[in-house]
CSV table of C-alpha atoms and ligand atoms in Angstrom, one decimal:
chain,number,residue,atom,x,y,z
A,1,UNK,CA,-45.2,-6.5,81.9
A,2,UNK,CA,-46.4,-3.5,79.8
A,3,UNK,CA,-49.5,-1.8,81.6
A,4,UNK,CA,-52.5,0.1,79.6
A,5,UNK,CA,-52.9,3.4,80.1
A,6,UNK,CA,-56.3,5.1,79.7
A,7,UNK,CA,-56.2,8.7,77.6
A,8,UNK,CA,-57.0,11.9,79.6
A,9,UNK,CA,-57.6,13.6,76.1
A,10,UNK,CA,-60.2,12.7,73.2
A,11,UNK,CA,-57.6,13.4,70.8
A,12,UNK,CA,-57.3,11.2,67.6
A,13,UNK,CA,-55.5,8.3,68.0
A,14,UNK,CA,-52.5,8.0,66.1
A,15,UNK,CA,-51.0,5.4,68.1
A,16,UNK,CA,-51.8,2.8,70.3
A,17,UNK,CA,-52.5,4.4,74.0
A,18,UNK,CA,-53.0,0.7,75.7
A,19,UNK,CA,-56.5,2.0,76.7
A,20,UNK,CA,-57.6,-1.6,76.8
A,21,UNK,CA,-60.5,-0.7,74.6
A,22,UNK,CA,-60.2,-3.2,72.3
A,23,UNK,CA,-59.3,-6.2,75.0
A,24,UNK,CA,-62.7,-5.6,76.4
A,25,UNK,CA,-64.8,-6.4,73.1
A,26,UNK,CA,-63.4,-9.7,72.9
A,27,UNK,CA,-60.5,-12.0,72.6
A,28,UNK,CA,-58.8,-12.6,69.5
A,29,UNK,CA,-58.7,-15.4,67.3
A,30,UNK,CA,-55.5,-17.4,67.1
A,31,UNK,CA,-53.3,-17.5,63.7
A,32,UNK,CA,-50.6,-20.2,62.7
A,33,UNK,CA,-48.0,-17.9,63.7
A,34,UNK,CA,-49.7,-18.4,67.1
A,35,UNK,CA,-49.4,-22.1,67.5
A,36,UNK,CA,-45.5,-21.6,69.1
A,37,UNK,CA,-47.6,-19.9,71.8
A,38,UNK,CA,-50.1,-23.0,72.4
A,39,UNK,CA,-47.9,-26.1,72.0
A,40,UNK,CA,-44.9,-23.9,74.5
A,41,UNK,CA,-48.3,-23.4,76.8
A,42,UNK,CA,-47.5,-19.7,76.7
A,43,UNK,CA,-51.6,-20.0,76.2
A,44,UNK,CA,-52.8,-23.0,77.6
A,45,UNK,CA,-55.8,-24.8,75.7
A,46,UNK,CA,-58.1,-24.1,79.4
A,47,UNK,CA,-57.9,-20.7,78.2
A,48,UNK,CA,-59.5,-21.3,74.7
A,49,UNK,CA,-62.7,-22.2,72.8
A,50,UNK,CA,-63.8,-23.3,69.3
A,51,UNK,CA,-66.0,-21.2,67.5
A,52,UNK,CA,-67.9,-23.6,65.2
A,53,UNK,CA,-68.5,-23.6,61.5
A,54,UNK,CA,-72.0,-22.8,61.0
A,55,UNK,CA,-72.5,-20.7,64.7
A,56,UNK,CA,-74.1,-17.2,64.5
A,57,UNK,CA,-71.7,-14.3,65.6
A,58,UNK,CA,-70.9,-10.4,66.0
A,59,UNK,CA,-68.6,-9.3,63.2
A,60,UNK,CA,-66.8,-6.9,64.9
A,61,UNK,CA,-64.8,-6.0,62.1
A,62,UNK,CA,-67.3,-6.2,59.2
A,63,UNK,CA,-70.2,-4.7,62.0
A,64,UNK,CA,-72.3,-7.3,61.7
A,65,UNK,CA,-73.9,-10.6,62.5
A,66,UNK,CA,-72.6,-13.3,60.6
A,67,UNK,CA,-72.8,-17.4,60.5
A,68,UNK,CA,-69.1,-18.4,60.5
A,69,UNK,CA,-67.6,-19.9,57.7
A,70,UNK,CA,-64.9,-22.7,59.4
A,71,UNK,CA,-64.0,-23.3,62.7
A,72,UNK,CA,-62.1,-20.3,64.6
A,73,UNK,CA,-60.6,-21.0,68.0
A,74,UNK,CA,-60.3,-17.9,69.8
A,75,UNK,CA,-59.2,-16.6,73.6
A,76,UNK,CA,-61.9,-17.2,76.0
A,77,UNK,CA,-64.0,-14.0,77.8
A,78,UNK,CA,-64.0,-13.8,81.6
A,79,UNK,CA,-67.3,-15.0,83.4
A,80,UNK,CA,-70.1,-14.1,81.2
A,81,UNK,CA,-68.5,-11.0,79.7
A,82,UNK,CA,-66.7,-11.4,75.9
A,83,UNK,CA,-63.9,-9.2,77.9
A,84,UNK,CA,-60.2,-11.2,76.9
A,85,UNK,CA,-59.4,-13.9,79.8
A,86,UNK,CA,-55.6,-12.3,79.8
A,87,UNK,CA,-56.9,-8.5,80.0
A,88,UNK,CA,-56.3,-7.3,83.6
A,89,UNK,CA,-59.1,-4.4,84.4
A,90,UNK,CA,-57.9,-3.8,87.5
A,91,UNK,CA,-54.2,-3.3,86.5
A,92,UNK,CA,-55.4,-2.1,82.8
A,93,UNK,CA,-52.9,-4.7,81.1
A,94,UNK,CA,-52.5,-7.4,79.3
A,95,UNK,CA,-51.5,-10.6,80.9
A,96,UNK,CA,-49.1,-11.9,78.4
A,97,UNK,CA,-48.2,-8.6,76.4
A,98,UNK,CA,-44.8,-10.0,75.4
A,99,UNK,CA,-46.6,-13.0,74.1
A,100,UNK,CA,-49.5,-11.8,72.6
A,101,UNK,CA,-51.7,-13.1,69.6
A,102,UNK,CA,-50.7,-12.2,66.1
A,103,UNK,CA,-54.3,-9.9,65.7
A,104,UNK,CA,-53.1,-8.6,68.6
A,105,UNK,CA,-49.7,-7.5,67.6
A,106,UNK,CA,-51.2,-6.1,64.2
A,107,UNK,CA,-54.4,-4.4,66.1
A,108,UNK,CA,-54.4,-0.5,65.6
A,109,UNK,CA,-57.7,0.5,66.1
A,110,UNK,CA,-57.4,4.2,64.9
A,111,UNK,CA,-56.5,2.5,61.3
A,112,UNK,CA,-57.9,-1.3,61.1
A,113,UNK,CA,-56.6,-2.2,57.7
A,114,UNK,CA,-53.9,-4.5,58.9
A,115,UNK,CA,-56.2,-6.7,60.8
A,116,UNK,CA,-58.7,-6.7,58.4
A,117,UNK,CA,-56.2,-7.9,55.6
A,118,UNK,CA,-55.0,-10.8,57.9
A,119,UNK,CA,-58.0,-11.6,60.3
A,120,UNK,CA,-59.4,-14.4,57.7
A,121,UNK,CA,-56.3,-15.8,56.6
A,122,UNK,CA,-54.4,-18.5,58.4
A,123,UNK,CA,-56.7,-19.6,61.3
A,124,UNK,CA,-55.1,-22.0,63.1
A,125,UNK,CA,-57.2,-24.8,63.4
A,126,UNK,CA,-57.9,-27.8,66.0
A,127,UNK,CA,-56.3,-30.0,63.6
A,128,UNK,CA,-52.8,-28.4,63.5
A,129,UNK,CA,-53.1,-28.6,67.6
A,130,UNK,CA,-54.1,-32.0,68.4
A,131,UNK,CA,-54.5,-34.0,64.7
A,132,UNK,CA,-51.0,-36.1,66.1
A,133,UNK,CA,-53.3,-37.0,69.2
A,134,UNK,CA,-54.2,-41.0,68.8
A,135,UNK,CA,-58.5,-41.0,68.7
A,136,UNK,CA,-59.1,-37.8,69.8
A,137,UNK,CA,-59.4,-36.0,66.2
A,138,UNK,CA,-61.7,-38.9,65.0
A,139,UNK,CA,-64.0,-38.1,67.9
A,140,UNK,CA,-63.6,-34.2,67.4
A,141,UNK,CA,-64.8,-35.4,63.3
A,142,UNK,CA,-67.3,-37.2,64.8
A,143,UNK,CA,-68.5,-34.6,66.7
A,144,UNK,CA,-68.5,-32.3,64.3
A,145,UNK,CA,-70.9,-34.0,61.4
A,146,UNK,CA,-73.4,-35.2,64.6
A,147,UNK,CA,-73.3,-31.7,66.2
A,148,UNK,CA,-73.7,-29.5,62.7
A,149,UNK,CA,-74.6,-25.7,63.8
A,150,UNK,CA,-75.5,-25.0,59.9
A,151,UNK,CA,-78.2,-27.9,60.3
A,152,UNK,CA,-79.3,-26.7,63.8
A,153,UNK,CA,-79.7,-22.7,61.9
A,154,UNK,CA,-81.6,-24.5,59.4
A,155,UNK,CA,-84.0,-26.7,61.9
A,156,UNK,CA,-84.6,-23.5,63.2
A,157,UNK,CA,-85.4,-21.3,60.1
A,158,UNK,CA,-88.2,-24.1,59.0
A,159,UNK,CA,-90.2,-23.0,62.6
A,160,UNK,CA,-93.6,-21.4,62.9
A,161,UNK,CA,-95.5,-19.4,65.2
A,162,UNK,CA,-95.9,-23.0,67.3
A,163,UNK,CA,-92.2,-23.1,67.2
A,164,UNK,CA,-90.7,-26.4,66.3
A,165,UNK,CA,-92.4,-29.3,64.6
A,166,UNK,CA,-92.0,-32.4,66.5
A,167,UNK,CA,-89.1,-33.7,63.5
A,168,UNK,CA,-87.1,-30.8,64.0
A,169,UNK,CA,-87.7,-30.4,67.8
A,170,UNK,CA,-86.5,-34.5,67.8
A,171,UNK,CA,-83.6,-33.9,66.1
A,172,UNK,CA,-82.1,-30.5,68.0
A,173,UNK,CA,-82.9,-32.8,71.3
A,174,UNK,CA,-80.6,-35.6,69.7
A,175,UNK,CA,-77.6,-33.1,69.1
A,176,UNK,CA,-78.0,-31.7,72.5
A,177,UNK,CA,-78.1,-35.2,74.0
A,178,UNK,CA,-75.4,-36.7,72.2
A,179,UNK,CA,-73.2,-33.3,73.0
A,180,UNK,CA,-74.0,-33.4,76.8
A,181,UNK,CA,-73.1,-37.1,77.0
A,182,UNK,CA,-70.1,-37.0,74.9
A,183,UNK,CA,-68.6,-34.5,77.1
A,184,UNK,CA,-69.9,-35.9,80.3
A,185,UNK,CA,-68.6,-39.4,79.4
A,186,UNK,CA,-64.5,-37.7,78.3
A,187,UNK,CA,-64.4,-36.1,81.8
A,188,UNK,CA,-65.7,-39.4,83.7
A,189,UNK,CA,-63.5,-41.2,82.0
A,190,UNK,CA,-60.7,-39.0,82.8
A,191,UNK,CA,-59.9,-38.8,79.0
A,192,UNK,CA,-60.0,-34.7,78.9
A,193,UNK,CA,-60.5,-32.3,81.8
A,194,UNK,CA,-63.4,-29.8,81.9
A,195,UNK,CA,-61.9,-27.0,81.2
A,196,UNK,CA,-60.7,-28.4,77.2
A,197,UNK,CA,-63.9,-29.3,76.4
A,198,UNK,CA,-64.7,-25.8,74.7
A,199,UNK,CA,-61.9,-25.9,72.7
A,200,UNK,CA,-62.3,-29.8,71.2
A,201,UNK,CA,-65.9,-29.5,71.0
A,202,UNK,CA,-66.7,-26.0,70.4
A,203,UNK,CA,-69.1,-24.4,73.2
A,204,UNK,CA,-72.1,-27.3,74.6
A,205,UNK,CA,-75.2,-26.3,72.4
A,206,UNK,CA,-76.9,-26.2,76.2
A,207,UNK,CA,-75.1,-22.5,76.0
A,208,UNK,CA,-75.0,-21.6,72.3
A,209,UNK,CA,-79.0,-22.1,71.7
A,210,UNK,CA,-80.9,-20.2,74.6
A,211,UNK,CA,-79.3,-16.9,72.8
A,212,UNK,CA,-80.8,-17.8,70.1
A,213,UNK,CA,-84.3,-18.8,71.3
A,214,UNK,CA,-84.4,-22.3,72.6
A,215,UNK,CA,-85.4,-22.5,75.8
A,216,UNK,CA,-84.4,-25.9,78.1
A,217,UNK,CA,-87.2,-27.7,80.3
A,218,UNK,CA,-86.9,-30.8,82.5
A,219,UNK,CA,-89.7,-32.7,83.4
A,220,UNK,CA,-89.6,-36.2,85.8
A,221,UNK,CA,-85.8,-35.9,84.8
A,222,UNK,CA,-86.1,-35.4,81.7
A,223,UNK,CA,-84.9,-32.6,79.6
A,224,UNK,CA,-87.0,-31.1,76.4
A,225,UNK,CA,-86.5,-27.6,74.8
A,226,UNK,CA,-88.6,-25.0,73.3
A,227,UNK,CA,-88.0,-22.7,70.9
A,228,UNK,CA,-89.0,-18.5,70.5
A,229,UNK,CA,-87.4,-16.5,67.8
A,230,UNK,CA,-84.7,-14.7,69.2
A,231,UNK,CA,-82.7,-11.5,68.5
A,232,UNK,CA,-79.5,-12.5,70.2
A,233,UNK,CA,-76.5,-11.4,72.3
A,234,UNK,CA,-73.8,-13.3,69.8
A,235,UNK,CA,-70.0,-13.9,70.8
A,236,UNK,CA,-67.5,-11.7,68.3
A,237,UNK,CA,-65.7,-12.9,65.5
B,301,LIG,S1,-54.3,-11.3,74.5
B,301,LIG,FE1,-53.8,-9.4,75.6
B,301,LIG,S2,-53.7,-7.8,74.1
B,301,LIG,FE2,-54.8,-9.5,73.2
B,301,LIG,S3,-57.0,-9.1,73.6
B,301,LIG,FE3,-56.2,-10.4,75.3
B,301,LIG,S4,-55.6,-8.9,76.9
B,301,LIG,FE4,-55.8,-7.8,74.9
């Protein structure tokens, strides 16, 4: 397996020097060319996640923030950090270097023009992975119109200085309900394992909301939210 090596010399980059650099500001999104790599399990699905039409995140390319314009599944970070699940810090490599994503493969950071000319085309897409799967793309539609992150950005644009109105505050709580019990019900049932749910549902909105101000309470076991404007810490395109 190829190994990154850091440089000992600030010298302009010409070529790539595996410093890791770019593993550690996020995973990349997967391409069509990539879906070989899924369906041969080269990358299993446990190692991916959705990013939802409609969410808020970190253009890293474009340098800014940016509500995301269809669905984008992606490698997962490690633990709470957006570092790549496959990049090894200890050993400064990539995991599956020979099998690497397509952004990957075109990546030069000293000259990003290749990336940027290819990083919006051809997303794969949850429906070229599982669409053949009998009932489960129905409930990932489903899912999708009852758990709408363009409606939930425009619940909470329409906030005052009180924070939510009771309406709006009503309506986020019936998104997060139905999403908590959707995914708790799958796993019970022993329809999906934990550790897919990310990917066919896109992140629970119990972890995608608090960075942008909603805050979660329970009282006499049950839960309600809050919400504070928030300038967040969003995941990278
Ligand atoms: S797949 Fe490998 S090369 Fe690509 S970001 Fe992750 S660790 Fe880096």
């Amino acid at each position: 397996m190829t190994r990154f090596h850091r440089p000992s010399t600030p010298e302009p980059l010409t070529s790539c020097r595996r410093c890791g650099a770019c593993c550690l500001k996020g995973g990349p999104a997967l391409h069509v060319e990539d879906q070989p790599l899924v369906a041969q399990g080269m990358i299993g699905v446990r190692f991916l996640y959705t990013l939802r039409e409609g969410e808020l995140a970190m253009d890293n390319v474009a340098g800014h923030l940016c509500g995301v314009s269809e669905d984008i599944i992606k490698i997962r970070g490690q633990g709470r950090s957006w570092t790549c699940v496959f990049f090894d810090p200890a050993a400064q490599k990539c995991r599956i270097y020979e099998n690497r994503p397509a952004e990957c493969r075109v990546l030069k950071c000293w000259d990003p023009r290749e990336l940027t000319a290819m990083y919006t085309r051809g997303r794969l897409t949850r429906r070229d992975l599982i669409a053949g799967i009998d009932g489960l793309w129905d409930l990932v539609l489903t899912h999708a119109q009852r758990v709408d992150h363009g409606q939930i950005r425009h619940l909470l644009s329409k906030a005052g200085p009180q924070g939510l109105n009771p309406e709006a505050s009503a309506a986020l709580m019936a998104m997060v309900r139905y999403d908590l019990s959707l995914r708790e019900v799958l796993v019970e049932k022993g329809k999906v394992t934990p550790d897919q749910l990310d990917f066919l549902f896109g992140r629970p909105l119990t972890q995608t909301l608090p960075p942008l101000g909603v805050t979660f309470t329970r009282s006499a076991g049950q839960l309600g939210l809050a919400y504070t404007p928030a300038v967040p810490p969003l995941p990278p395109l």
